[in-house]
Coordinates of C-alpha atoms in Angstrom, one line a residue:
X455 CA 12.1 18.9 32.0
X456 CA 12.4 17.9 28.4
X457 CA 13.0 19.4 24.7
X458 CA 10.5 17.2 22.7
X459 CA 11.3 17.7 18.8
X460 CA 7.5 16.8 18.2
X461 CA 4.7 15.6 20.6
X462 CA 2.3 14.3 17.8
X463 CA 0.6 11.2 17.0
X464 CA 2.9 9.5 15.4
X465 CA 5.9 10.3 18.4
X466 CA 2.9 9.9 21.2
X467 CA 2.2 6.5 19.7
X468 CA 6.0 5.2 19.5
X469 CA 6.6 6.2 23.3
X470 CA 3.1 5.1 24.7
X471 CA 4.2 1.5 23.2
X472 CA 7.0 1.6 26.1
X473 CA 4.8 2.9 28.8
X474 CA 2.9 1.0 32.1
X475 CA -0.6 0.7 31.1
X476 CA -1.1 2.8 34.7
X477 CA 1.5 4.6 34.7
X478 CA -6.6 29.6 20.2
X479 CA -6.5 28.4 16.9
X480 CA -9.9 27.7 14.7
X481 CA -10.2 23.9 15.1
X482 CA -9.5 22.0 11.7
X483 CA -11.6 19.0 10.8
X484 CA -14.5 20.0 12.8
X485 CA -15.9 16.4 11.1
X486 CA -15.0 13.0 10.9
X487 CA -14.7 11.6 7.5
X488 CA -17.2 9.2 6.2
X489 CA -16.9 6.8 8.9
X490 CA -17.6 3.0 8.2
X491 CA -20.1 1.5 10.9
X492 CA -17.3 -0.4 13.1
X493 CA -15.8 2.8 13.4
X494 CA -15.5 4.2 17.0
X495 CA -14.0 7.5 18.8
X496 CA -10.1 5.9 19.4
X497 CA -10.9 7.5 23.1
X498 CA -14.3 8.1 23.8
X499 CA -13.1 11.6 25.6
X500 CA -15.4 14.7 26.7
X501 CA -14.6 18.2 26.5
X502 CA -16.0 21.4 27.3
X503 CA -14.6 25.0 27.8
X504 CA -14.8 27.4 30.8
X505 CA -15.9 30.4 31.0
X506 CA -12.3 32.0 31.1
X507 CA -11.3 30.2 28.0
X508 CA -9.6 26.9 29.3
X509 CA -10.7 23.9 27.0
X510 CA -11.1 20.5 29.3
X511 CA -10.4 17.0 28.0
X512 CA -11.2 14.1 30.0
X513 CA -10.7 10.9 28.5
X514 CA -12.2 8.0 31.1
X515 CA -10.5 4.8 32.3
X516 CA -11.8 3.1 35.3
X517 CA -9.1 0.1 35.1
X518 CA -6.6 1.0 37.5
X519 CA -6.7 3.6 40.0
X520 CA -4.2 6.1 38.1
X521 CA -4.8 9.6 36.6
X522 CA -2.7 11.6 34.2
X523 CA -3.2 15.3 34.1
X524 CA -1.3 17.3 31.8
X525 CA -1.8 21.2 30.7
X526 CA -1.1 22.1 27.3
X527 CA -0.1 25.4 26.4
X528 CA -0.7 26.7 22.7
X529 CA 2.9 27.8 22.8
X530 CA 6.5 26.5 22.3
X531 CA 9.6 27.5 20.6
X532 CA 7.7 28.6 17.5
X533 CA 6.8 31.6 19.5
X534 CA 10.2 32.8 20.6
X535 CA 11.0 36.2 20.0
X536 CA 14.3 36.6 17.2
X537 CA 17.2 37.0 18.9
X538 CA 15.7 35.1 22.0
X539 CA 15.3 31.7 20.8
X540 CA 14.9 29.1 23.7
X541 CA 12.7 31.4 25.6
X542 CA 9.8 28.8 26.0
X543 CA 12.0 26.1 27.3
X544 CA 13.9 28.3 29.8
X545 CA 10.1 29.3 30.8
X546 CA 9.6 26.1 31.6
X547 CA 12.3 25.2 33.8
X548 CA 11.3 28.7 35.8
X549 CA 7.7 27.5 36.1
X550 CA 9.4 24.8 38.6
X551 CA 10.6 28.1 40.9
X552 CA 7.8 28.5 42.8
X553 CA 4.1 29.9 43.3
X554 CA 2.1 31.6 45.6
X555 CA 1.3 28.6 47.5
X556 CA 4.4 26.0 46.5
X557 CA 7.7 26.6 47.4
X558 CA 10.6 27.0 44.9
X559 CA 11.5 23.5 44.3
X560 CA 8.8 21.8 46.0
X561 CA 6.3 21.2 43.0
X562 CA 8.1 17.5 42.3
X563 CA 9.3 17.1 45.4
X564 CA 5.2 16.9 46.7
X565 CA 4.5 14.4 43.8
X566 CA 7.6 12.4 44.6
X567 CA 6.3 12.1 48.3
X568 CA 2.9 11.1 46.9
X569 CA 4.1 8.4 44.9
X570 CA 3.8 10.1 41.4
X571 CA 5.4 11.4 38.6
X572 CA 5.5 14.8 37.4
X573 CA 7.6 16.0 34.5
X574 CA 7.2 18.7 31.5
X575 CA 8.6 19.4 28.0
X576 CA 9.1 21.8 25.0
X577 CA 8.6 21.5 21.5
X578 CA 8.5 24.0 18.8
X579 CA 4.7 24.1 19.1
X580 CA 3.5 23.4 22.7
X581 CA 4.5 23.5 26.4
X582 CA 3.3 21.1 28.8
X583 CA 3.3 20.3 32.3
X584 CA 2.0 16.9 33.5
X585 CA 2.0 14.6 36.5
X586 CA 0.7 11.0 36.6
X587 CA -0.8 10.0 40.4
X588 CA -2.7 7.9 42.2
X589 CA -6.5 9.0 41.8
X590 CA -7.3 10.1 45.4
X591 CA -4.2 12.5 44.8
X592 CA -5.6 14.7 41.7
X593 CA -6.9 18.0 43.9
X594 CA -4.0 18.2 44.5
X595 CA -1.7 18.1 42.1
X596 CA -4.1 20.5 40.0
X597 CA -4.2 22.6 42.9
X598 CA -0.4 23.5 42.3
X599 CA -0.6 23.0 38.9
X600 CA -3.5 26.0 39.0
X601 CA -1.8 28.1 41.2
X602 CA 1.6 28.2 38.5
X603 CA -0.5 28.8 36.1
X604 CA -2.4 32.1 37.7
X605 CA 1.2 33.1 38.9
X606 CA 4.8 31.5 38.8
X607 CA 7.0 33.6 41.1
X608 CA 10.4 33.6 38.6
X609 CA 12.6 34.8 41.4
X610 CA 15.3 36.7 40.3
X611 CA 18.0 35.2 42.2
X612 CA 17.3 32.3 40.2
X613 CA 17.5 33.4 36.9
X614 CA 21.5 33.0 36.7
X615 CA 21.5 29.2 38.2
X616 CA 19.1 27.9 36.1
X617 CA 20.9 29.9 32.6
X618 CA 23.7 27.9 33.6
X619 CA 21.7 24.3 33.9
X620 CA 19.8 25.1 30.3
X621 CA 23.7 26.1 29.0
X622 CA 24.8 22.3 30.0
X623 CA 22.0 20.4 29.2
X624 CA 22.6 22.2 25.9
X625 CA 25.9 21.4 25.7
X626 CA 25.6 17.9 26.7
X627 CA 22.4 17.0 24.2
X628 CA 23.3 19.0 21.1
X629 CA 27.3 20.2 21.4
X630 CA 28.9 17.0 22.6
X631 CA 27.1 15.3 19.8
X632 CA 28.1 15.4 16.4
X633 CA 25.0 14.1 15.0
X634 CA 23.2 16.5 17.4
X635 CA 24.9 19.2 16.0
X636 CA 24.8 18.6 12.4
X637 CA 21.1 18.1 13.1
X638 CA 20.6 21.5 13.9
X639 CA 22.5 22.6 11.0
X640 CA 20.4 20.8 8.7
X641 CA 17.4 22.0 10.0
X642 CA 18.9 25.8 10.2
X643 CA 20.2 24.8 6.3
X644 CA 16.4 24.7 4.9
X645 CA 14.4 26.9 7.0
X646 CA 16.9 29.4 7.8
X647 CA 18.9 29.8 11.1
X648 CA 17.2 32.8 12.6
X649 CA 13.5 31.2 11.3
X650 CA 10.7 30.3 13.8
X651 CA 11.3 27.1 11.6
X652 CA 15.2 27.1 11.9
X653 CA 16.3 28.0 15.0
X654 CA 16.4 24.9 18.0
X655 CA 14.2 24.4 20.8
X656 CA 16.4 24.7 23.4
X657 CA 17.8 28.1 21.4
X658 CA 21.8 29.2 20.3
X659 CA 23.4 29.7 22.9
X660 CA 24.5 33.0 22.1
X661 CA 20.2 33.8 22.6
X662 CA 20.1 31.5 26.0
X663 CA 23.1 33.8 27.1
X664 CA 20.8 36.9 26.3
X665 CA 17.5 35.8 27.9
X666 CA 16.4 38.2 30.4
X667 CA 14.1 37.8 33.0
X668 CA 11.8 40.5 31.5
X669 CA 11.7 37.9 28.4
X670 CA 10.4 35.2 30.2
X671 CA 7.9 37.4 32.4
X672 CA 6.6 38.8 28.4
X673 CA 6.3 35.1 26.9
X674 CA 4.2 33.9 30.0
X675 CA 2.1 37.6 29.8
X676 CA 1.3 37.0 26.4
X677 CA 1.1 33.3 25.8
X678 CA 0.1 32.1 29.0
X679 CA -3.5 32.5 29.5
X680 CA -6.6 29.9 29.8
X681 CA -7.7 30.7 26.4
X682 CA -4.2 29.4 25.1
X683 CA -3.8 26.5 27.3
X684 CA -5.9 22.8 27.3
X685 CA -6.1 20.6 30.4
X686 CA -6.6 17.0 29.7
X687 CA -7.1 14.7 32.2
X688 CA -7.1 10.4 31.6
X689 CA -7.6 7.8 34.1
X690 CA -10.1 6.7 37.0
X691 CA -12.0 9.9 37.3
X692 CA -15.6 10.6 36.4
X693 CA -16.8 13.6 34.2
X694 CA -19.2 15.1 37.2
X695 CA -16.1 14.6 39.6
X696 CA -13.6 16.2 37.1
X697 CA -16.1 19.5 36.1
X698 CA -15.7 20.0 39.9
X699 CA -12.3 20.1 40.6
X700 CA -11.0 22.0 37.6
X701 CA -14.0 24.9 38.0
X702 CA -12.9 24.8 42.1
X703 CA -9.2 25.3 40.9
X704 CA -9.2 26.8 37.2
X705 CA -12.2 28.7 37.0
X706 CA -10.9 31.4 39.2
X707 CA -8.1 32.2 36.9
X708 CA -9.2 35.7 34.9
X709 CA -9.1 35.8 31.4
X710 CA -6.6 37.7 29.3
X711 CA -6.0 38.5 26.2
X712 CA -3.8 36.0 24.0
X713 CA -1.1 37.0 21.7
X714 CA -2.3 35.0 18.5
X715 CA 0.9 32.3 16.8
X716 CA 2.2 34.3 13.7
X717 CA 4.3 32.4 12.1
X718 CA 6.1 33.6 8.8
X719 CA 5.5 31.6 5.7
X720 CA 8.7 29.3 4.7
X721 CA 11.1 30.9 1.9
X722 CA 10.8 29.8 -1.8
X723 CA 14.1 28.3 -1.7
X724 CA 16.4 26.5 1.4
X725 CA 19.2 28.4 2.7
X726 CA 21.7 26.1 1.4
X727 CA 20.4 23.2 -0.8
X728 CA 23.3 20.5 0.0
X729 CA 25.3 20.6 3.7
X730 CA 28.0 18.7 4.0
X731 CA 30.1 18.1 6.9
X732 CA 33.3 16.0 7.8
X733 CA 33.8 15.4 11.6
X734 CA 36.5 13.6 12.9
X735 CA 34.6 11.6 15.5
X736 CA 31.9 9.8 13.5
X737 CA 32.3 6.9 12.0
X738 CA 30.1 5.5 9.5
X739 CA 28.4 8.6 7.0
X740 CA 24.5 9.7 7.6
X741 CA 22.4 11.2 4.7
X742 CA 19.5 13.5 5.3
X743 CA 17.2 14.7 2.6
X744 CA 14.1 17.2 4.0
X745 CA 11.7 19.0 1.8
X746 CA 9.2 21.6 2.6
X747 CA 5.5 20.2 2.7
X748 CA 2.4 21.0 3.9
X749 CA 0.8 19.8 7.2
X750 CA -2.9 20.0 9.0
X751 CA -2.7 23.1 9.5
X752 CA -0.8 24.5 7.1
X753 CA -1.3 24.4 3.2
X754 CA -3.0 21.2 2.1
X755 CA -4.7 19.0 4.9
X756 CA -5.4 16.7 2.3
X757 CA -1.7 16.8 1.2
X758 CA -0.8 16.2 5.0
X759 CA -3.0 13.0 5.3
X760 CA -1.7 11.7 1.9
X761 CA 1.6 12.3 3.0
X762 CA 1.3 9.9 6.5
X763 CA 0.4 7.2 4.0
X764 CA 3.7 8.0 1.6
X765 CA 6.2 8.1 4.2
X766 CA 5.4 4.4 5.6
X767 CA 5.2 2.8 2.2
X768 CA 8.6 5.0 1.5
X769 CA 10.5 4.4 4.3
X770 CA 8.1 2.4 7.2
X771 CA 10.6 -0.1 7.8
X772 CA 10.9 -3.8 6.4
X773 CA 8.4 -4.0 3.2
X774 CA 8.9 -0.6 2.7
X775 CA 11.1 1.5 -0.6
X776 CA 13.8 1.7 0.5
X777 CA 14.1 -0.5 2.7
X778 CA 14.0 -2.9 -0.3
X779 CA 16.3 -0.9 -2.4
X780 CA 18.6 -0.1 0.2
X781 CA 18.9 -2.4 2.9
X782 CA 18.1 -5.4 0.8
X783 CA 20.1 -5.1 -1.6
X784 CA 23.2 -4.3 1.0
X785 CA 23.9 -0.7 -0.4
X786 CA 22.6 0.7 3.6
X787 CA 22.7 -0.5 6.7
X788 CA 19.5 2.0 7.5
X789 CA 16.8 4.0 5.7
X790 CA 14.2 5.9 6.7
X791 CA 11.2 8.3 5.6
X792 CA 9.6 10.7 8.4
X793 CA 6.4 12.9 8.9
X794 CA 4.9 15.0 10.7
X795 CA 1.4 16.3 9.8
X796 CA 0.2 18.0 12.9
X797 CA 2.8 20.4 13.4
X798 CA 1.9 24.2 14.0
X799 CA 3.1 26.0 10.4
X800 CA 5.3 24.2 7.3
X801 CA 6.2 21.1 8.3
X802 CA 9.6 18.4 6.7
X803 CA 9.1 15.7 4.5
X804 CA 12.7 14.0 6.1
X805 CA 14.3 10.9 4.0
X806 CA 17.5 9.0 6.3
X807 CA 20.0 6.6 5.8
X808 CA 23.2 5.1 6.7
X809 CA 25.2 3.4 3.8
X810 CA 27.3 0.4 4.8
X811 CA 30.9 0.7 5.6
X812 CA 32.4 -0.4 1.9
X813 CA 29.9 1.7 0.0
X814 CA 31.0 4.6 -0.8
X815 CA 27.8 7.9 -0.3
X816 CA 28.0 9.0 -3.4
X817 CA 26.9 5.5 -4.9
X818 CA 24.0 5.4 -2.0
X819 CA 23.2 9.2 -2.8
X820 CA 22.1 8.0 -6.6
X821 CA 20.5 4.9 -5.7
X822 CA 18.1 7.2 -3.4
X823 CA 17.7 9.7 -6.4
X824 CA 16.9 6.8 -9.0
X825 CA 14.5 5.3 -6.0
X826 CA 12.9 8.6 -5.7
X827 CA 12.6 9.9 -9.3
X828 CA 10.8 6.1 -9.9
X829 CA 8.4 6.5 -7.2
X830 CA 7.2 10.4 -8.8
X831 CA 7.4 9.4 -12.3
X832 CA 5.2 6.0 -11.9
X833 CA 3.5 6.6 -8.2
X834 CA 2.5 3.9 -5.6
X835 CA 0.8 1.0 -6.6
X836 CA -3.5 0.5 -5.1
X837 CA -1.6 -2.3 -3.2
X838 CA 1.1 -1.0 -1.6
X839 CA -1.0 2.2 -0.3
X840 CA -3.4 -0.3 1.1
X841 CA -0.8 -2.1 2.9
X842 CA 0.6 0.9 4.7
X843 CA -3.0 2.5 5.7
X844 CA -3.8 -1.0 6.8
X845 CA -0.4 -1.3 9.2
X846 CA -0.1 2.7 10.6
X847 CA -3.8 2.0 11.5
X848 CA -3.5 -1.2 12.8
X849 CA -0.2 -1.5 14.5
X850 CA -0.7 2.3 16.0
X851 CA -4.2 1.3 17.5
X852 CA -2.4 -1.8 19.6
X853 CA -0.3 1.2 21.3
X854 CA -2.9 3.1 22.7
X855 CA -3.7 0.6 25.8
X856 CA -0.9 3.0 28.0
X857 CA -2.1 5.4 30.4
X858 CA 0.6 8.5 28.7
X859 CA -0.9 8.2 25.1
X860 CA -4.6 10.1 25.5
X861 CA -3.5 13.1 27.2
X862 CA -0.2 13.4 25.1
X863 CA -2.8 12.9 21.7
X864 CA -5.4 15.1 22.6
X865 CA -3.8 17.8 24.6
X866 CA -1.3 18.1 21.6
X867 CA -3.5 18.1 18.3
X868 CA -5.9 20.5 20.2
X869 CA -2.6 23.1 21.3
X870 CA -2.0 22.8 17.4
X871 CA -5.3 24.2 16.7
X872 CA -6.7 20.8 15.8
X873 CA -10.1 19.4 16.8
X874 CA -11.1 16.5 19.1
X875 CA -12.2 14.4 15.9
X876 CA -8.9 14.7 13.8
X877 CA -7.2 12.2 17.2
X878 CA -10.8 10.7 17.6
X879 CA -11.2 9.5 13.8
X880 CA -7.7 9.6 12.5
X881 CA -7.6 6.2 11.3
X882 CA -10.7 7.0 8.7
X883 CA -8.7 9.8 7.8
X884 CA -6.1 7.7 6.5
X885 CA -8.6 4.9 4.8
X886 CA -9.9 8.2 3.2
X887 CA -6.6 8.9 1.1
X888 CA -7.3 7.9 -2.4
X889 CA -4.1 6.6 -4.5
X890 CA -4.6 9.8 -6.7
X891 CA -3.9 12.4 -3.7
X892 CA -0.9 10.2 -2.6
X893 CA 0.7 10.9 -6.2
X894 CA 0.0 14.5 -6.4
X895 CA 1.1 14.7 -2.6
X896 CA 4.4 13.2 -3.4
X897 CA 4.6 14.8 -6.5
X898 CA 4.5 18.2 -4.4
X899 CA 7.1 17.6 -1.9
X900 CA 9.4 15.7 -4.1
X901 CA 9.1 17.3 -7.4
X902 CA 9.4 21.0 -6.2
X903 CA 9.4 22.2 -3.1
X904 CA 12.5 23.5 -1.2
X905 CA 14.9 21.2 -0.5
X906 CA 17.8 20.2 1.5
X907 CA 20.2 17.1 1.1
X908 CA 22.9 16.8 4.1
X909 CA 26.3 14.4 4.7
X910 CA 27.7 13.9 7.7
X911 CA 31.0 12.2 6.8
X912 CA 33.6 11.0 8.3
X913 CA 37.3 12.8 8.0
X914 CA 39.0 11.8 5.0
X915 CA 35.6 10.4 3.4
X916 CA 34.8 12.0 0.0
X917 CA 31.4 14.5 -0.5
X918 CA 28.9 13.1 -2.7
X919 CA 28.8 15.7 -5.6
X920 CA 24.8 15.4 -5.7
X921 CA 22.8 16.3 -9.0
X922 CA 24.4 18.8 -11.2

């Protein structure tokens, strides 16, 4: 049981890369781009929908003898109630309590004894429960994971215990950490701390503390149901064999009414435009600089695409911005540009880095500011766009041989209220952005929208006094 910041394409690649190769929103992008001729679906996957609303996904692979199922729900920490934040993830630890037919506890233990792996995370806009098996062994790991789904037991008696588990996982993730914790403020510092946007997955703790089990029994009521969820299934299983199983154990499950996302638009200005923070047990300074921008399904989809290309010729590692301005020229040890497009809502346009030990931030701080006020004034070159289409594209597509990446891709994007095609074609996507939408996207985020800069320094180290 995980918080996941982001399940997305560009996370689902990264951790597929380190995997075994066995081991209701209106869909955007109904439509592949114009496609070249050698271009192909990345996954070749089916879908279909069944009569109570649950959207299937299979995405065939006869290799090995392995399936993946994993069941996507259309809701995460995004849809916690104020003053309840963490709801979702404590949700998901109680979905592990027991059924009508599996014992409290038993759910992992079965898949253990059957040689599998079963696991399940939050992130601010999906849950998901998944479990990776040999292919003989699929009825019946979607027979429990049906028969949570029509009705977890959330025992009372068990409400306390697992409060206290969430409570120390917080504390050991986020409030041991002092990175972990100025994280969170940085992200409460632009969006606002009691914001869908602001608040953290795994929820204050003052909200964990005031969860009640009436909350969690209202969150799986209203968000919940099979027309909120997606089951996609990848691995050695054919389409006639799969339409079986899922009608014999999902179709049974009634419909009910889904309580739609409604997520507030962002505010026209951060709650605090610079956060600075001295800690006495860090030791080397981080900067963070995250501005509003659009994303798929929010503002601009063109914007969001444009913006995938400007964040790797920014800050995609060696060849990119700042990695030249920064890192080459010894002013940063680290620098960074980050993404996310397919999030649920306004998404961060997130700049990093990590000056070296005898440069002082406030000389790294306007070295970034001179990088960034070059790249809006004069844009990217033809060249350098080309170069980082041609690598995301190229480098990602190597990373898609695991087993973990099809499920996580298409049950994601599609929770999002994303189609099939925007995973299936995303790389023509990305040839599609023109050099003219990559300036105006950058323009947008960097010349305008809200913005936050943060320091985490070390005691004793002064603040950067930022732009007048």
């Amino acid at each position: 049981m995980q918080v996941m910041p982001s399940m997305t394409r560009r996370t689902t690649i990264a951790a597929a890369a380190a995997l075994p190769a066995t081991l209701v929103a209106p869909a955007l992008h109904a439509s592949p781009p114009a496609a070249s001729p050698g271009d192909r679906p990345l996954f070749g996957a089916s879908a279909w929908t069944l009569p109570n609303g649950l959207r299937v996904v299979l995405a065939e692979s006869r290799r090995v003898p392995v399936v993946a199922h994993y069941l996507f729900y259309a809701a995460g920490a995004g849809e916690d109630a104020p003053g309840k934040s963490g709801t979702a993830h404590f949700l998901e630890h109680m979905m592990f309590k027991g059924s009508s037919k599996v014992a409290p506890g038993a759910f992992s233990l079965v898949v253990a004894r059957e040689g599998g792996q079963d696991n399940a995370f939050t992130s601010r806009d999906v849950t998901a429960y998944h479990q990776t098996v040999e292919a003989s062994r699929l009825p019946l790991v979607m027979g429990m994971e049906a028969d949570r789904f029509a009705g977890p037991l959330l025992p009372p008696e068990t409400i306390e215990p697992e409060r206290s588990v969430i409570l120390e996982e917080r504390r050991q993730r986020t409030d041991s950490s002092p990175r972990a914790r100025f994280y969170e403020a940085f992200e409460a510092a632009l969006f606002g701390p009691e914001s869908w946007r602001g608040r953290p997955i795994i929820g204050w703790e003052s909200d964990i503390r005031a969860i009640e089990r009436d909350d969690l029994q209202t969150f799986y009521s209203r968000r919940y149901a099979p027309g909120n969820a997606v089951l996609v299934v990848a691995g050695d299983v054919t389409e006639a064999r799969l339409r079986a199983l899922v009608e014999e154990h999902y179709g049974s499950i009634p419909a009910r009414p889904v309580t739609p996302r409604d997520r507030a638009a962002p505010a026209a200005a951060p709650t605090e435009a610079r956060l600075i923070r001295h800690d006495p047990n860090v030791r080397e300074a981080s900067f963070l600089r995250s501005a509003m921008a659009p994303t798929l399904t929010w503002g601009s989809p063109q914007a969001a695409w444009a913006l995938e290309a400007v964040a790797h010729l920014l800050g995609g590692g060696q060849g990119s911005r700042m990695h030249r301005a920064l890192v080459e020229t010894g002013l940063a040890t680290s620098a960074g540009a980050g993404f996310d497009s397919e999030a649920v809502g306004v998404g961060a346009f997130m700049l990093s880095a990590t000056p070296r030990p005898d440069v002082a931030p406030e000389r790294l701080e306007v070295a970034i500011d001179a990088l960034i006020d070059r790249l809006v004034q004069e844009g990217p070159s033809e060249a350098e766009l080309a170069r980082s289409i041609r690598q995301m594209t190229a480098g990602a597509l190597l990373a898609l041989d695991g087993l973990g990446a099809a499920p996580r891709l298409l049950g994601s994007a599609l929770a999002c209220g994303l189609s099939l095609e925007t995973v299936e074609y995303w790389p023509a996507h990305l040839r599609a952005v023109t050099l003219a939408q990559a300036t105006a996207a950058l323009r947008g985020v960097f010349a305008g929208a809200p913005t936050t800069t943060g320091w985490l320094l070390p005691e004793g180290v002064p603040a950067p006094r930022g732009r007048a």
